[in-house]
mmCIF file of C-alpha atoms and ligand atoms in Angstrom:
data_model
loop_
_atom_site.group_PDB
_atom_site.id
_atom_site.type_symbol
_atom_site.label_atom_id
_atom_site.label_comp_id
_atom_site.label_asym_id
_atom_site.label_seq_id
_atom_site.Cartn_x
_atom_site.Cartn_y
_atom_site.Cartn_z
ATOM 1 C CA UNK A 1 -62.440 5.562 -154.367
ATOM 2 C CA UNK A 2 -65.871 3.977 -154.092
ATOM 3 C CA UNK A 3 -69.146 3.975 -156.014
ATOM 4 C CA UNK A 4 -71.847 5.923 -153.929
ATOM 5 C CA UNK A 5 -75.232 6.726 -155.730
ATOM 6 C CA UNK A 6 -76.198 5.739 -159.272
ATOM 7 C CA UNK A 7 -76.377 8.808 -161.543
ATOM 8 C CA UNK A 8 -76.802 7.882 -165.167
ATOM 9 C CA UNK A 9 -76.659 4.859 -167.499
ATOM 10 C CA UNK A 10 -75.833 5.340 -170.982
ATOM 11 C CA UNK A 11 -75.475 2.998 -174.019
ATOM 12 C CA UNK A 12 -72.130 1.810 -173.112
ATOM 13 C CA UNK A 13 -71.237 3.254 -169.575
ATOM 14 C CA UNK A 14 -72.822 3.786 -166.034
ATOM 15 C CA UNK A 15 -72.100 6.735 -163.878
ATOM 16 C CA UNK A 16 -71.750 6.864 -160.040
ATOM 17 C CA UNK A 17 -70.939 9.548 -157.582
ATOM 18 C CA UNK A 18 -68.334 9.243 -154.985
ATOM 19 C CA UNK A 19 -67.266 10.383 -151.581
ATOM 20 C CA UNK A 20 -65.491 13.535 -153.458
ATOM 21 C CA UNK A 21 -68.265 15.973 -154.978
ATOM 22 C CA UNK A 22 -66.079 16.600 -157.864
ATOM 23 C CA UNK A 23 -65.367 13.090 -158.848
ATOM 24 C CA UNK A 24 -67.366 10.250 -160.465
ATOM 25 C CA UNK A 25 -66.811 6.630 -161.106
ATOM 26 C CA UNK A 26 -67.471 5.543 -164.601
ATOM 27 C CA UNK A 27 -68.274 1.850 -165.292
ATOM 28 C CA UNK A 28 -67.588 0.688 -168.787
ATOM 29 C CA UNK A 29 -70.348 -1.944 -169.941
ATOM 30 C CA UNK A 30 -70.381 -4.960 -172.404
ATOM 31 C CA UNK A 31 -73.013 -3.499 -174.462
ATOM 32 C CA UNK A 32 -72.600 -2.353 -177.969
ATOM 33 C CA UNK A 33 -74.950 -0.284 -179.967
ATOM 34 C CA UNK A 34 -75.081 1.172 -183.513
ATOM 35 C CA UNK A 35 -77.240 3.245 -185.618
ATOM 36 C CA UNK A 36 -78.684 5.076 -182.663
ATOM 37 C CA UNK A 37 -79.323 1.898 -180.603
ATOM 38 C CA UNK A 38 -81.489 0.293 -183.539
ATOM 39 C CA UNK A 39 -78.819 -2.517 -183.463
ATOM 40 C CA UNK A 40 -77.786 -4.146 -180.079
ATOM 41 C CA UNK A 41 -75.560 -6.600 -178.588
ATOM 42 C CA UNK A 42 -73.408 -7.634 -175.588
ATOM 43 C CA UNK A 43 -69.762 -8.708 -176.028
ATOM 44 C CA UNK A 44 -68.304 -10.138 -172.951
ATOM 45 C CA UNK A 45 -64.853 -8.547 -172.229
ATOM 46 C CA UNK A 46 -65.622 -5.392 -174.378
ATOM 47 C CA UNK A 47 -66.180 -3.127 -171.233
ATOM 48 C CA UNK A 48 -62.768 -4.032 -169.880
ATOM 49 C CA UNK A 49 -60.940 -3.531 -173.020
ATOM 50 C CA UNK A 50 -62.690 0.021 -173.599
ATOM 51 C CA UNK A 51 -61.893 0.931 -170.056
ATOM 52 C CA UNK A 52 -58.256 0.023 -170.430
ATOM 53 C CA UNK A 53 -57.744 1.647 -173.791
ATOM 54 C CA UNK A 54 -59.643 4.743 -172.875
ATOM 55 C CA UNK A 55 -57.663 5.236 -169.688
ATOM 56 C CA UNK A 56 -54.345 4.717 -171.400
ATOM 57 C CA UNK A 57 -55.294 7.223 -174.310
ATOM 58 C CA UNK A 58 -56.519 9.796 -171.641
ATOM 59 C CA UNK A 59 -53.270 9.394 -169.703
ATOM 60 C CA UNK A 60 -51.326 9.803 -172.687
ATOM 61 C CA UNK A 61 -53.193 12.972 -173.783
ATOM 62 C CA UNK A 62 -53.000 14.547 -170.214
ATOM 63 C CA UNK A 63 -49.096 13.837 -170.222
ATOM 64 C CA UNK A 64 -48.947 15.718 -173.596
ATOM 65 C CA UNK A 65 -50.884 18.850 -172.099
ATOM 66 C CA UNK A 66 -54.538 18.184 -173.193
ATOM 67 C CA UNK A 67 -56.850 19.032 -170.320
ATOM 68 C CA UNK A 68 -58.973 15.866 -169.702
ATOM 69 C CA UNK A 69 -61.552 14.670 -167.143
ATOM 70 C CA UNK A 70 -59.521 11.338 -166.482
ATOM 71 C CA UNK A 71 -58.264 10.802 -162.879
ATOM 72 C CA UNK A 72 -57.155 7.070 -162.411
ATOM 73 C CA UNK A 73 -58.027 3.594 -163.388
ATOM 74 C CA UNK A 74 -59.896 1.984 -160.474
ATOM 75 C CA UNK A 75 -60.116 -1.673 -161.992
ATOM 76 C CA UNK A 76 -60.847 -3.747 -164.922
ATOM 77 C CA UNK A 77 -64.131 -2.045 -165.608
ATOM 78 C CA UNK A 78 -64.082 1.221 -163.588
ATOM 79 C CA UNK A 79 -62.183 4.616 -163.758
ATOM 80 C CA UNK A 80 -62.336 7.908 -161.940
ATOM 81 C CA UNK A 81 -63.038 11.008 -163.735
ATOM 82 C CA UNK A 82 -63.670 14.539 -162.837
ATOM 83 C CA UNK A 83 -67.407 15.621 -162.783
ATOM 84 C CA UNK A 84 -68.343 17.750 -165.610
ATOM 85 C CA UNK A 85 -71.363 19.450 -167.151
ATOM 86 C CA UNK A 86 -71.287 17.702 -170.802
ATOM 87 C CA UNK A 87 -71.260 20.127 -173.691
ATOM 88 C CA UNK A 88 -74.173 18.854 -175.818
ATOM 89 C CA UNK A 89 -72.112 18.704 -178.986
ATOM 90 C CA UNK A 90 -70.210 15.463 -180.373
ATOM 91 C CA UNK A 91 -67.290 16.439 -182.320
ATOM 92 C CA UNK A 92 -66.109 14.253 -185.227
ATOM 93 C CA UNK A 93 -62.941 14.524 -186.833
ATOM 94 C CA UNK A 94 -62.173 12.848 -190.066
ATOM 95 C CA UNK A 95 -58.765 12.095 -191.758
ATOM 96 C CA UNK A 96 -60.081 9.604 -194.303
ATOM 97 C CA UNK A 97 -63.401 9.710 -196.038
ATOM 98 C CA UNK A 98 -65.947 6.723 -194.999
ATOM 99 C CA UNK A 99 -68.977 6.389 -192.813
ATOM 100 C CA UNK A 100 -71.917 8.912 -192.805
ATOM 101 C CA UNK A 101 -69.864 11.324 -194.528
ATOM 102 C CA UNK A 102 -69.781 9.282 -197.608
ATOM 103 C CA UNK A 103 -73.533 8.260 -197.219
ATOM 104 C CA UNK A 104 -74.527 12.019 -196.716
ATOM 105 C CA UNK A 105 -72.481 13.531 -199.487
ATOM 106 C CA UNK A 106 -72.011 10.745 -201.928
ATOM 107 C CA UNK A 107 -68.107 11.288 -201.864
ATOM 108 C CA UNK A 108 -65.868 8.362 -202.487
ATOM 109 C CA UNK A 109 -64.752 6.016 -199.661
ATOM 110 C CA UNK A 110 -61.283 5.631 -198.441
ATOM 111 C CA UNK A 111 -59.748 8.911 -199.558
ATOM 112 C CA UNK A 112 -57.181 10.737 -197.566
ATOM 113 C CA UNK A 113 -58.550 14.328 -197.014
ATOM 114 C CA UNK A 114 -55.815 17.235 -197.369
ATOM 115 C CA UNK A 115 -56.555 18.195 -193.969
ATOM 116 C CA UNK A 116 -58.587 17.041 -191.028
ATOM 117 C CA UNK A 117 -62.486 17.670 -191.442
ATOM 118 C CA UNK A 118 -64.048 18.633 -188.121
ATOM 119 C CA UNK A 119 -67.878 18.181 -187.835
ATOM 120 C CA UNK A 120 -70.401 19.064 -185.042
ATOM 121 C CA UNK A 121 -73.278 17.034 -184.171
ATOM 122 C CA UNK A 122 -76.024 17.739 -181.684
ATOM 123 C CA UNK A 123 -75.898 15.246 -178.885
ATOM 124 C CA UNK A 124 -79.684 14.232 -178.822
ATOM 125 C CA UNK A 125 -80.534 10.505 -179.099
ATOM 126 C CA UNK A 126 -84.187 11.253 -179.657
ATOM 127 C CA UNK A 127 -83.105 13.310 -182.688
ATOM 128 C CA UNK A 128 -80.494 10.662 -183.824
ATOM 129 C CA UNK A 129 -77.498 13.229 -183.189
ATOM 130 C CA UNK A 130 -78.305 15.590 -186.376
ATOM 131 C CA UNK A 131 -75.274 17.348 -187.807
ATOM 132 C CA UNK A 132 -75.289 21.091 -186.921
ATOM 133 C CA UNK A 133 -73.122 24.142 -187.905
ATOM 134 C CA UNK A 134 -71.279 26.456 -185.537
ATOM 135 C CA UNK A 135 -73.996 29.045 -185.930
ATOM 136 C CA UNK A 136 -76.625 26.449 -184.606
ATOM 137 C CA UNK A 137 -74.574 25.828 -181.654
ATOM 138 C CA UNK A 138 -74.341 29.631 -180.873
ATOM 139 C CA UNK A 139 -77.714 30.594 -181.682
ATOM 140 C CA UNK A 140 -79.378 27.830 -179.481
ATOM 141 C CA UNK A 141 -77.066 28.327 -176.545
ATOM 142 C CA UNK A 142 -75.292 24.631 -176.964
ATOM 143 C CA UNK A 143 -71.842 26.483 -176.738
ATOM 144 C CA UNK A 144 -70.247 29.799 -176.688
ATOM 145 C CA UNK A 145 -67.839 31.159 -179.434
ATOM 146 C CA UNK A 146 -64.927 30.923 -176.863
ATOM 147 C CA UNK A 147 -65.865 27.239 -175.982
ATOM 148 C CA UNK A 148 -66.172 26.256 -179.593
ATOM 149 C CA UNK A 149 -62.609 27.933 -180.566
ATOM 150 C CA UNK A 150 -61.001 25.940 -177.589
ATOM 151 C CA UNK A 151 -62.821 22.756 -178.649
ATOM 152 C CA UNK A 152 -61.651 23.010 -182.144
ATOM 153 C CA UNK A 153 -58.117 23.802 -180.929
ATOM 154 C CA UNK A 154 -57.891 20.747 -178.507
ATOM 155 C CA UNK A 155 -59.801 18.541 -181.085
ATOM 156 C CA UNK A 156 -57.011 19.103 -183.772
ATOM 157 C CA UNK A 157 -54.426 18.657 -181.252
ATOM 158 C CA UNK A 158 -55.854 15.555 -179.987
ATOM 159 C CA UNK A 159 -56.013 14.418 -183.795
ATOM 160 C CA UNK A 160 -52.400 15.096 -184.388
ATOM 161 C CA UNK A 161 -51.328 13.467 -181.146
ATOM 162 C CA UNK A 162 -53.329 10.280 -181.640
ATOM 163 C CA UNK A 163 -52.645 9.993 -185.269
ATOM 164 C CA UNK A 164 -49.015 9.996 -184.774
ATOM 165 C CA UNK A 165 -49.643 7.533 -181.701
ATOM 166 C CA UNK A 166 -51.515 4.876 -183.486
ATOM 167 C CA UNK A 167 -49.146 5.141 -186.640
ATOM 168 C CA UNK A 168 -46.364 3.961 -184.269
ATOM 169 C CA UNK A 169 -48.495 1.096 -183.415
ATOM 170 C CA UNK A 170 -49.255 0.208 -187.116
ATOM 171 C CA UNK A 171 -52.693 1.713 -187.029
ATOM 172 C CA UNK A 172 -54.298 4.471 -189.154
ATOM 173 C CA UNK A 173 -56.698 6.777 -187.140
ATOM 174 C CA UNK A 174 -59.386 7.229 -189.735
ATOM 175 C CA UNK A 175 -61.871 9.228 -187.798
ATOM 176 C CA UNK A 176 -63.163 9.581 -184.353
ATOM 177 C CA UNK A 177 -65.700 11.411 -181.996
ATOM 178 C CA UNK A 178 -64.934 13.573 -178.897
ATOM 179 C CA UNK A 179 -66.918 15.221 -176.202
ATOM 180 C CA UNK A 180 -66.096 17.986 -173.955
ATOM 181 C CA UNK A 181 -67.351 19.094 -170.588
ATOM 182 C CA UNK A 182 -67.164 21.878 -168.066
ATOM 183 C CA UNK A 183 -65.750 21.203 -164.533
ATOM 184 C CA UNK A 184 -66.672 22.924 -161.324
ATOM 185 C CA UNK A 185 -64.205 25.620 -161.845
ATOM 186 C CA UNK A 186 -65.247 26.286 -165.215
ATOM 187 C CA UNK A 187 -62.603 24.607 -167.056
ATOM 188 C CA UNK A 188 -63.398 22.901 -170.531
ATOM 189 C CA UNK A 189 -62.100 19.384 -170.371
ATOM 190 C CA UNK A 190 -61.976 16.462 -172.839
ATOM 191 C CA UNK A 191 -64.529 13.839 -171.482
ATOM 192 C CA UNK A 192 -66.407 10.826 -172.293
ATOM 193 C CA UNK A 193 -64.227 8.069 -173.863
ATOM 194 C CA UNK A 194 -61.891 7.186 -176.667
ATOM 195 C CA UNK A 195 -62.037 3.668 -177.617
ATOM 196 C CA UNK A 196 -62.831 1.358 -180.651
ATOM 197 C CA UNK A 197 -66.512 2.249 -179.983
ATOM 198 C CA UNK A 198 -65.808 5.881 -180.775
ATOM 199 C CA UNK A 199 -62.972 5.613 -183.466
ATOM 200 C CA UNK A 200 -62.247 4.016 -186.491
ATOM 201 C CA UNK A 201 -58.921 2.204 -186.749
ATOM 202 C CA UNK A 202 -57.420 0.528 -189.959
ATOM 203 C CA UNK A 203 -54.388 -1.732 -189.579
ATOM 204 C CA UNK A 204 -51.902 0.242 -191.604
ATOM 205 C CA UNK A 205 -50.693 -2.736 -193.745
ATOM 206 C CA UNK A 206 -53.833 -4.891 -194.229
ATOM 207 C CA UNK A 207 -56.438 -2.109 -193.798
ATOM 208 C CA UNK A 208 -58.441 -4.437 -191.395
ATOM 209 C CA UNK A 209 -61.060 -2.901 -189.608
ATOM 210 C CA UNK A 210 -60.094 -2.872 -185.840
ATOM 211 C CA UNK A 211 -63.059 -1.096 -184.420
ATOM 212 C CA UNK A 212 -66.964 -1.067 -183.844
ATOM 213 C CA UNK A 213 -67.301 -1.108 -187.791
ATOM 214 C CA UNK A 214 -66.718 -4.772 -187.307
ATOM 215 C CA UNK A 215 -70.331 -4.816 -185.311
ATOM 216 C CA UNK A 216 -72.069 -2.119 -187.569
ATOM 217 C CA UNK A 217 -71.188 -4.130 -190.665
ATOM 218 C CA UNK A 218 -71.352 -7.771 -189.329
ATOM 219 C CA UNK A 219 -67.682 -8.436 -190.161
ATOM 220 C CA UNK A 220 -67.274 -10.573 -187.206
ATOM 221 C CA UNK A 221 -64.527 -11.004 -184.419
ATOM 222 C CA UNK A 222 -65.334 -7.581 -182.791
ATOM 223 C CA UNK A 223 -63.747 -8.774 -179.510
ATOM 224 C CA UNK A 224 -60.652 -9.781 -181.303
ATOM 225 C CA UNK A 225 -60.166 -6.290 -183.039
ATOM 226 C CA UNK A 226 -60.515 -4.654 -179.519
ATOM 227 C CA UNK A 227 -58.035 -7.121 -178.054
ATOM 228 C CA UNK A 228 -55.571 -6.126 -180.835
ATOM 229 C CA UNK A 229 -55.974 -2.475 -180.250
ATOM 230 C CA UNK A 230 -55.258 -3.052 -176.608
ATOM 231 C CA UNK A 231 -52.302 -5.475 -177.300
ATOM 232 C CA UNK A 232 -50.711 -2.852 -179.385
ATOM 233 C CA UNK A 233 -51.283 -0.071 -177.038
ATOM 234 C CA UNK A 234 -50.106 -2.132 -174.025
ATOM 235 C CA UNK A 235 -46.971 -3.511 -175.383
ATOM 236 C CA UNK A 236 -45.955 -0.269 -177.077
ATOM 237 C CA UNK A 237 -44.113 1.136 -174.059
ATOM 238 C CA UNK A 238 -46.065 4.346 -174.645
ATOM 239 C CA UNK A 239 -48.627 3.517 -172.115
ATOM 240 C CA UNK A 240 -47.950 5.715 -169.129
HETATM 241 P P1 TMP B 301 -69.909 8.253 -188.795
HETATM 242 O O1 TMP B 301 -68.989 8.178 -190.040
HETATM 243 O O2 TMP B 301 -71.053 7.096 -188.397
HETATM 244 O O3 TMP B 301 -70.602 9.448 -188.651
HETATM 245 O O4 TMP B 301 -68.946 8.260 -187.369
HETATM 246 C C1 TMP B 301 -67.652 9.024 -187.499
HETATM 247 C C2 TMP B 301 -66.964 8.708 -186.178
HETATM 248 O O5 TMP B 301 -67.531 8.965 -185.029
HETATM 249 C C3 TMP B 301 -66.535 7.251 -186.078
HETATM 250 O O6 TMP B 301 -65.217 7.091 -185.666
HETATM 251 C C4 TMP B 301 -67.356 6.657 -185.045
HETATM 252 C C5 TMP B 301 -67.801 7.935 -184.294
HETATM 253 N N1 TMP B 301 -69.210 7.743 -183.627
HETATM 254 C C6 TMP B 301 -69.334 7.809 -182.347
HETATM 255 O O7 TMP B 301 -68.569 7.657 -181.575
HETATM 256 N N2 TMP B 301 -70.693 7.892 -181.622
HETATM 257 C C7 TMP B 301 -71.647 7.992 -182.589
HETATM 258 O O8 TMP B 301 -72.974 8.154 -182.230
HETATM 259 C C8 TMP B 301 -71.516 8.147 -184.008
HETATM 260 C C9 TMP B 301 -72.687 8.503 -185.186
HETATM 261 C C10 TMP B 301 -70.163 8.061 -184.554
HETATM 262 N N1 LIG B 302 -73.161 5.276 -180.875
HETATM 263 C C1 LIG B 302 -74.210 5.156 -181.720
HETATM 264 C C2 LIG B 302 -75.317 4.273 -181.307
HETATM 265 O O1 LIG B 302 -75.248 3.817 -180.135
HETATM 266 C C3 LIG B 302 -74.112 5.079 -183.148
HETATM 267 C C4 LIG B 302 -72.665 4.365 -183.716
HETATM 268 O O2 LIG B 302 -71.708 4.395 -182.981
HETATM 269 O O3 LIG B 302 -72.901 3.944 -184.694
HETATM 270 O O4 LIG B 302 -76.177 3.731 -181.611
#
């Protein structure tokens, strides 16, 4: 599978068409952004790690019955995915309070929630991805009721599968963001990426941050954290 025409460049990935009209090639970039790209940097090696981590997690989830866009890993920087129309909603799941949840609502940091909290954000960089309710999504046509129900069902399944998976690797899945898309047959698929750019991972024993918060908060050794996540995934025997 080879790249043909350039389609799109986002903050962390580039997308290309292929010889198959239903498939795209995604290239993972070394660029890191935070706070809606107000803060930017390039970290050599980050693209490779996110590509490998995301591919492994999508393969794991697909094997557990979650419908995903992932097709195959091509090389260190590229993977093949199904072409989808992205639903313009970012779905955030939180197991422990931190980040914008604490800033927005003034709730205490680091508290385990009694059940996962699911939040919806409008995927719109110009507006800074504002938080929305289900009613906003329905009334403005960003998704249908049926899609929202399915999105929540898949999201909670992914949360329980990945929380258990990472706990076996000594990592707490604090929160993460998912995106969904519709393929050419109308199927709703989990899309985008799942990586330390889009998840918060805390070491279970030390509570060390092993994700993009190292970049957001200038904690140092961003690449080392991503390498640690990949090391634990690749040596776990759970990689499929
Ligand atoms: P937040 O606490 O900054 O809202 O982030 C919640 C989770 O969503 C966290 O794991 C990081 C992830 N996330 C993204 O992947 N992309 C984004 O644009 C934002 C704001 C958060
Ligand atoms: N992904 C967003 C950005 O690039 C925000 C974040 O992850 O903090 O700016």
